[in-house]
């Protein structure tokens, strides 16, 4: 297994187009459950469609989706993690933006 398969970057909705075909982590809150899956709100306020595994429904207000980016607005879920009912999404988004800032990204996440 290559190291690329082990890395899953944290993203918000605006970063999804840069990661099509890659595994990511999206912190979000569910908005609406449809036949296609969840429509969720990402940390930056954007909406993303998450294709669910059949038994992966959340009972918490916030959760993290780990999955493959199918398009700039959708993720195919591999698994999820409940994050509770009290999460500062502004702080989450600020952290994601810092992680992807070129001043830090190239020093921390690239070889």
N, CA, C and O of each residue as an XYZ file, in Angstrom:
444
protein
N       0.857     -1.178      0.000
C       0.000      0.000      0.000
C       0.897      1.234      0.000
O       1.803      1.350      0.826
N       0.644      2.155     -0.928
C       1.458      3.370     -0.982
C       1.060      4.328      0.128
O      -0.026      4.227      0.698
N       1.960      5.259      0.426
C       1.656      6.234      1.474
C       0.515      7.148      1.067
O      -0.147      7.717      1.935
N       0.260      7.309     -0.253
C      -0.865      8.129     -0.715
C      -2.194      7.570     -0.227
O      -3.136      8.328      0.003
N      -2.280      6.257     -0.069
C      -3.518      5.634      0.392
C      -3.750      5.848      1.879
O      -4.867      5.658      2.360
N      -2.721      6.238      2.611
C      -2.844      6.408      4.048
C      -3.166      7.842      4.444
O      -3.531      8.094      5.592
N      -3.038      8.783      3.517
C      -3.230     10.196      3.811
C      -4.662     10.598      3.504
O      -5.190     10.283      2.438
N      -5.283     11.289      4.436
C      -6.617     11.848      4.183
C      -6.636     13.260      4.742
O      -6.711     13.468      5.953
N      -6.569     14.218      3.842
C      -6.522     15.632      4.217
C      -7.877     16.100      4.724
O      -8.919     15.651      4.247
N      -7.856     16.992      5.681
C      -9.081     17.651      6.136
C      -9.397     18.760      5.145
O      -8.521     19.534      4.760
N     -10.657     18.827      4.739
C     -11.079     19.806      3.737
C     -12.390     20.460      4.148
O     -13.094     19.984      5.039
N     -12.696     21.563      3.476
C     -14.027     22.156      3.556
C     -14.614     22.069      2.147
O     -13.970     21.526      1.249
N     -15.802     22.585      1.938
C     -16.452     22.411      0.636
C     -15.706     23.117     -0.491
O     -15.698     22.624     -1.619
N     -15.088     24.244     -0.216
C     -14.399     24.977     -1.281
C     -13.133     24.265     -1.763
O     -12.661     24.534     -2.868
N     -12.582     23.372     -0.959
C     -11.371     22.645     -1.330
C     -11.655     21.343     -2.072
O     -10.734     20.767     -2.653
N     -12.885     20.864     -2.073
C     -13.197     19.567     -2.682
C     -12.735     19.436     -4.131
O     -12.186     18.393     -4.485
N     -12.932     20.447     -4.991
C     -12.507     20.273     -6.389
C     -11.018     19.952     -6.552
O     -10.636     19.342     -7.550
N     -10.188     20.338     -5.623
C      -8.752     20.047     -5.685
C      -8.425     18.599     -5.326
O      -7.304     18.142     -5.551
N      -9.407     17.868     -4.764
C      -9.132     16.532     -4.248
C      -9.996     15.444     -4.887
O     -10.185     14.386     -4.286
N     -10.523     15.678     -6.086
C     -11.348     14.665     -6.761
C     -10.517     13.394     -6.931
O      -9.384     13.432     -7.411
N     -11.108     12.264     -6.524
C     -10.433     10.976     -6.603
C      -9.546     10.658     -5.410
O      -8.974      9.570     -5.345
N      -9.421     11.571     -4.479
C      -8.570     11.370     -3.297
C      -9.429     11.158     -2.051
O     -10.605     11.523     -2.021
N      -8.825     10.566     -1.031
C      -9.500     10.361      0.242
C      -9.329     11.606      1.104
O      -8.225     12.131      1.250
N     -10.444     12.069      1.675
C     -10.439     13.284      2.497
C     -11.248     13.060      3.767
O     -11.931     12.048      3.930
N     -11.149     14.039      4.657
C     -11.965     14.097      5.872
C     -12.735     15.407      5.840
O     -12.145     16.478      5.699
N     -14.047     15.321      5.971
C     -14.908     16.501      5.938
C     -15.688     16.579      7.238
O     -16.519     15.714      7.516
N     -15.430     17.604      8.035
C     -16.206     17.850      9.244
C     -17.470     18.579      8.826
O     -17.408     19.564      8.091
N     -18.626     18.095      9.298
C     -19.882     18.645      8.795
C     -21.023     18.394      9.772
O     -20.878     17.720     10.792
N     -22.170     18.974      9.407
C     -23.398     18.671     10.137
C     -24.468     18.341      9.111
O     -24.547     18.994      8.070
N     -25.295     17.335      9.388
C     -26.319     16.941      8.424
C     -27.412     17.996      8.305
O     -27.840     18.583      9.298
N     -27.853     18.223      7.073
C     -28.955     19.143      6.815
C     -30.200     18.368      6.416
O     -31.293     18.602      6.931
N     -30.002     17.418      5.465
C     -31.160     16.715      4.921
C     -30.741     15.321      4.476
O     -29.686     15.149      3.866
N     -31.572     14.327      4.784
C     -31.352     12.961      4.329
C     -32.232     12.714      3.115
O     -33.447     12.908      3.173
N     -31.618     12.283      2.009
C     -32.357     11.987      0.781
C     -32.021     10.571      0.342
O     -31.226      9.887      0.987
N     -32.624     10.137     -0.752
C     -32.324      8.811     -1.287
C     -30.860      8.717     -1.725
O     -30.270      7.636     -1.698
N     -30.280      9.839     -2.126
C     -28.881      9.859     -2.571
C     -27.903      9.877     -1.409
O     -26.723      9.582     -1.601
N     -28.356     10.212     -0.220
C     -27.487     10.292      0.953
C     -27.770     11.550      1.738
O     -28.856     12.121      1.638
N     -26.797     11.985      2.520
C     -26.929     13.207      3.300
C     -26.549     14.411      2.457
O     -25.600     14.359      1.674
N     -27.288     15.487      2.620
C     -26.791     16.803      2.256
C     -26.281     17.372      3.564
O     -27.019     17.450      4.546
N     -25.012     17.771      3.575
C     -24.389     18.251      4.806
C     -23.865     19.663      4.602
O     -23.638     20.112      3.479
N     -23.679     20.352      5.730
C     -23.050     21.666      5.699
C     -21.625     21.515      6.207
O     -21.400     21.054      7.326
N     -20.667     21.907      5.379
C     -19.255     21.825      5.740
C     -18.878     22.992      6.644
O     -19.685     23.890      6.881
N     -17.662     22.972      7.139
C     -17.216     23.995      8.088
C     -17.214     25.398      7.504
O     -17.306     26.373      8.251
N     -17.109     25.525      6.177
C     -17.129     26.844      5.540
C     -18.533     27.263      5.116
O     -18.702     28.293      4.463
N     -19.545     26.468      5.485
C     -20.936     26.799      5.187
C     -21.442     26.235      3.878
O     -22.641     26.304      3.607
N     -20.561     25.677      3.053
C     -20.972     25.103      1.777
C     -21.664     23.764      1.961
O     -21.443     23.066      2.950
N     -22.513     23.413      0.985
C     -23.242     22.146      1.043
C     -22.552     21.087      0.194
O     -22.049     21.365     -0.895
N     -22.541     19.861      0.721
C     -21.906     18.723      0.066
C     -22.868     17.544      0.153
O     -23.532     17.354      1.172
N     -22.944     16.748     -0.919
C     -23.725     15.516     -0.902
C     -22.802     14.372     -0.513
O     -21.734     14.200     -1.101
N     -23.214     13.593      0.477
C     -22.419     12.464      0.953
C     -23.193     11.186      0.678
O     -24.278     10.981      1.223
N     -22.633     10.321     -0.174
C     -23.222      9.016     -0.433
C     -22.885      8.125      0.750
O     -21.714      7.900      1.056
N     -23.923      7.618      1.416
C     -23.746      6.878      2.666
C     -23.538      5.400      2.452
O     -23.980      4.829      1.455
N     -22.863      4.793      3.394
C     -22.916      3.355      3.541
C     -24.268      3.064      4.168
O     -24.794      3.912      4.890
N     -24.837      1.921      3.925
C     -26.216      1.645      4.345
C     -26.461      1.806      5.839
O     -27.562      2.179      6.243
N     -25.465      1.534      6.660
C     -25.688      1.566      8.106
C     -25.017      2.760      8.788
O     -24.820      2.737     10.003
N     -24.671      3.780      8.046
C     -23.907      4.893      8.604
C     -24.758      6.143      8.803
O     -24.551      7.138      8.108
N     -25.685      6.116      9.712
C     -26.458      7.302     10.061
C     -25.934      7.848     11.377
O     -25.583      7.085     12.277
N     -25.882      9.155     11.488
C     -25.348      9.774     12.695
C     -26.474     10.212     13.618
O     -27.557     10.583     13.165
N     -26.210     10.166     14.892
C     -27.173     10.671     15.872
C     -26.679     11.979     16.472
O     -27.408     12.638     17.214
N     -25.443     12.358     16.155
C     -24.859     13.590     16.682
C     -25.110     14.758     15.731
O     -25.424     14.564     14.557
N     -24.966     15.964     16.253
C     -25.119     17.164     15.438
C     -23.970     17.302     14.452
O     -24.169     17.776     13.333
N     -22.771     16.895     14.852
C     -21.591     17.030     13.999
C     -20.932     15.671     13.814
O     -20.920     14.841     14.723
N     -20.383     15.458     12.618
C     -19.628     14.243     12.373
C     -18.578     14.497     11.304
O     -18.620     15.501     10.594
N     -17.642     13.572     11.205
C     -16.597     13.664     10.199
C     -16.786     12.529      9.210
O     -16.911     11.367      9.596
N     -16.805     12.874      7.943
C     -16.905     11.899      6.866
C     -15.498     11.616      6.362
O     -14.728     12.538      6.091
N     -15.173     10.352      6.242
C     -13.928      9.946      5.602
C     -14.346      9.234      4.327
O     -15.049      8.225      4.371
N     -13.912      9.761      3.195
C     -14.345      9.170      1.941
C     -13.602      9.723      0.748
O     -12.701     10.552      0.876
N     -14.002      9.243     -0.418
C     -13.385      9.638     -1.675
C     -14.198     10.753     -2.319
O     -15.422     10.667     -2.408
N     -13.513     11.795     -2.764
C     -14.196     12.911     -3.416
C     -14.609     12.460     -4.812
O     -13.764     12.155     -5.654
N     -15.931     12.423     -5.048
C     -16.469     11.998     -6.340
C     -16.551     13.163     -7.319
O     -16.367     12.986     -8.524
N     -16.828     14.353     -6.797
C     -16.899     15.567     -7.617
C     -16.636     16.758     -6.704
O     -16.371     16.587     -5.514
N     -16.708     17.943     -7.251
C     -16.480     19.135     -6.451
C     -17.529     19.388     -5.398
O     -17.368     20.273     -4.557
N     -18.621     18.606     -5.434
C     -19.704     18.792     -4.458
C     -20.160     17.491     -3.811
O     -21.182     17.481     -3.124
N     -19.430     16.392     -4.009
C     -19.898     15.129     -3.427
C     -18.740     14.234     -2.989
O     -17.642     14.261     -3.547
N     -19.045     13.441     -1.961
C     -18.087     12.499     -1.385
C     -18.768     11.148     -1.240
O     -19.923     11.069     -0.823
N     -18.045     10.078     -1.587
C     -18.513      8.718     -1.328
C     -17.898      8.281     -0.003
O     -16.684      8.113      0.106
N     -18.751      8.098      1.001
C     -18.290      7.790      2.356
C     -17.705      6.387      2.459
O     -18.270      5.417      1.953
N     -16.555      6.305      3.129
C     -15.988      5.015      3.527
C     -16.377      4.719      4.968
O     -16.724      3.591      5.318
N     -16.312      5.750      5.789
C     -16.695      5.623      7.196
C     -16.967      7.006      7.750
O     -16.695      8.016      7.101
N     -17.508      7.042      8.960
C     -17.760      8.330      9.611
C     -17.431      8.223     11.092
O     -17.323      7.133     11.654
N     -17.276      9.387     11.701
C     -16.985      9.448     13.126
C     -17.864     10.533     13.739
O     -17.839     11.682     13.298
N     -18.636     10.168     14.752
C     -19.454     11.158     15.447
C     -18.551     12.106     16.224
O     -17.572     11.685     16.840
N     -18.896     13.403     16.188
C     -18.093     14.426     16.867
C     -18.869     15.161     17.950
O     -18.399     16.176     18.465
N     -20.043     14.665     18.299
C     -20.796     15.264     19.388
C     -21.741     16.356     18.932
O     -21.997     16.527     17.740
N     -22.252     17.090     19.905
C     -23.273     18.099     19.640
C     -22.796     19.526     19.861
O     -23.574     20.467     19.708
N     -21.524     19.701     20.218
C     -20.999     21.036     20.493
C     -19.618     21.157     19.857
O     -18.621     20.717     20.429
N     -19.569     21.753     18.677
C     -18.315     21.887     17.946
C     -18.255     23.277     17.326
O     -19.224     23.719     16.709
N     -17.150     23.957     17.480
C     -16.965     25.294     16.917
C     -16.530     25.152     15.456
O     -15.347     24.971     15.167
N     -17.499     25.236     14.540
C     -17.206     25.043     13.122
C     -16.346     26.174     12.557
O     -15.619     25.963     11.586
N     -16.415     27.354     13.139
C     -15.548     28.449     12.696
C     -14.092     28.102     12.981
O     -13.218     28.329     12.144
N     -13.835     27.555     14.156
C     -12.479     27.137     14.511
C     -12.007     25.994     13.609
O     -10.859     25.980     13.167
N     -12.894     25.042     13.341
C     -12.557     23.940     12.432
C     -12.162     24.502     11.071
O     -11.145     24.104     10.502
N     -12.967     25.429     10.548
C     -12.687     25.992      9.230
C     -11.393     26.803      9.222
O     -10.620     26.726      8.268
N     -11.156     27.574     10.272
C      -9.902     28.334     10.361
C      -8.696     27.396     10.350
O      -7.684     27.687      9.712
N      -8.805     26.283     11.050
C      -7.720     25.300     11.095
C      -7.479     24.695      9.717
O      -6.334     24.555      9.289
N      -8.557     24.337      9.025
C      -8.435     23.779      7.670
C      -7.768     24.786      6.742
O      -6.889     24.423      5.961
N      -8.179     26.041      6.823
C      -7.574     27.067      5.970
C      -6.086     27.230      6.259
O      -5.295     27.413      5.334
N      -5.695     27.166      7.525
C      -4.274     27.249      7.867
C      -3.504     26.039      7.347
O      -2.376     26.176      6.874
N      -4.106     24.858      7.434
C      -3.452     23.646      6.947
C      -3.155     23.738      5.455
O      -2.136     23.229      4.988
N      -4.044     24.386      4.710
C      -3.886     24.470      3.256
C      -3.189     25.750      2.801
O      -2.983     25.948      1.603
N      -2.831     26.606      3.726
C      -2.087     27.825      3.410
C      -0.701     27.409      2.902
O      -0.013     26.634      3.566
N      -0.281     27.914      1.729
C       1.017     27.504      1.171
C       2.201     27.722      2.113
O       3.202     27.013      2.010
N       2.108     28.667      3.010
C       3.207     28.892      3.963
C       3.435     27.678      4.851
O       4.557     27.432      5.292
N       2.371     26.914      5.118
C       2.470     25.771      6.026
C       2.332     24.438      5.304
O       3.013     23.474      5.652
N       1.467     24.373      4.313
C       1.158     23.120      3.621
C       2.420     22.458      3.079
O       2.644     21.268      3.302
N       3.239     23.221      2.372
C       4.436     22.649      1.753
C       5.472     22.197      2.773
O       6.278     21.316      2.475
N       5.471     22.770      3.952
C       6.434     22.391      4.984
C       5.965     21.199      5.810
O       6.779     20.423      6.310
N       4.655     21.059      5.950
C       4.120     20.026      6.831
C       3.645     18.792      6.069
O       3.888     17.667      6.505
N       2.966     18.991      4.931
C       2.275     17.884      4.277
C       2.924     17.399      2.992
O       2.431     16.445      2.389
N       4.004     18.015      2.554
C       4.677     17.602      1.321
C       6.098     17.167      1.633
O       6.734     17.671      2.559
N       6.576     16.231      0.847
C       7.956     15.760      1.040
C       8.912     16.641      0.281
O      10.121     16.411      0.314
